Amino acid sequence: MSNDPFARQADVPRFTLESADVTDGGKLPPAMYSGRFGVPGGEDRSPALSWSGAPEGTQGYAVTCYDPDAPTGSGFWHWAVFNLPASVTSLPAGAGDPSGERLPPGAIQLRNDGGSSGFVGAAPPAGHGPHRYVFVVHALDVATLDVPADATPAFLGFNIFFHLLGRGVLIATGEVHA
């Protein structure tokens, strides 16, 4: 089995995803760890994200953050937001706040695997080694997805599959030492 989190997903064009808060291949800053789960310095703050070069025909976006290395058998969803208009090509730091106030009108945030709406920061088990945090902006061929607000991020991913035109990916690592 491949260690690539996209190995079994559609092979679609990639576009640019950047952040002023974290670099692709870099380490998460303390604010992106989970204060809710007791990581010192954690603020559960989602990173600023900006993207460009989405495929022609993009009508909307979804943004997800997933840890495929969580010791759950199914990974851990840190964030899932969808129904972002095609005119939106960035989100400010903290857009994943549970209130959703920093998201564009009409955007919907789902509950993360920690049980709350919005972004929950990294909290890998102490001594478990580095975990990958896969931030993805999914370019879609529809403006909105008909996904209930109480759906799981996995169900959102299933619906994204049928409308995916391309993806921007940024992968950072995080680790808590024993």
Phi, psi and omega in degrees: 000135181288152176271002179279121182294350180251009186303327183253014179253170181301138175274102183237162179301146176261148172230175188281130172232125181228165178213141174281348186259334184208146180255152176299126182086354181270183179262146177295140173284159183308322182297338181271005172270170186266114170288327180298330180256018169079020177279123181305131180083353182290136179237000183053040182261122176289150182283157167294136179230141173219146183219157180206160177082022178297152182298151174302142181093359178295127179246346179191173182225158167229150178234133178225157170224127188223140175251102180285351184262000179299142183279059183242344188089344180227011182075195181212124178273119180267335184196142174209119178224140183216178185065040171274130181295155179297337179285347180271123179232019175197156172229138180284161173305139180082006179299337180276015175305142181305332180290335183073009185297336182266005178266155177294153177305138179091345178290144181238128174258134177266168173290136176278178181287353173275354175096003181240159176285146176094196184274131170246130185289175182293142176206057180295146179303136180305131178081001182281349182094178183290143174245150176264137176245109188261103175269128182226133167256121182260120175275130187241154178271010177228153180283328180220151174253139179272072181242128180297148181296343179258014179287167176270158173301327178296321178293321175301314180302321177298318179288324176301319182311319185281351184232010187283125175256329182186172179214144169255135188229137172225124181241121177241166179241156177214149182206142174245124182275146181290000000 
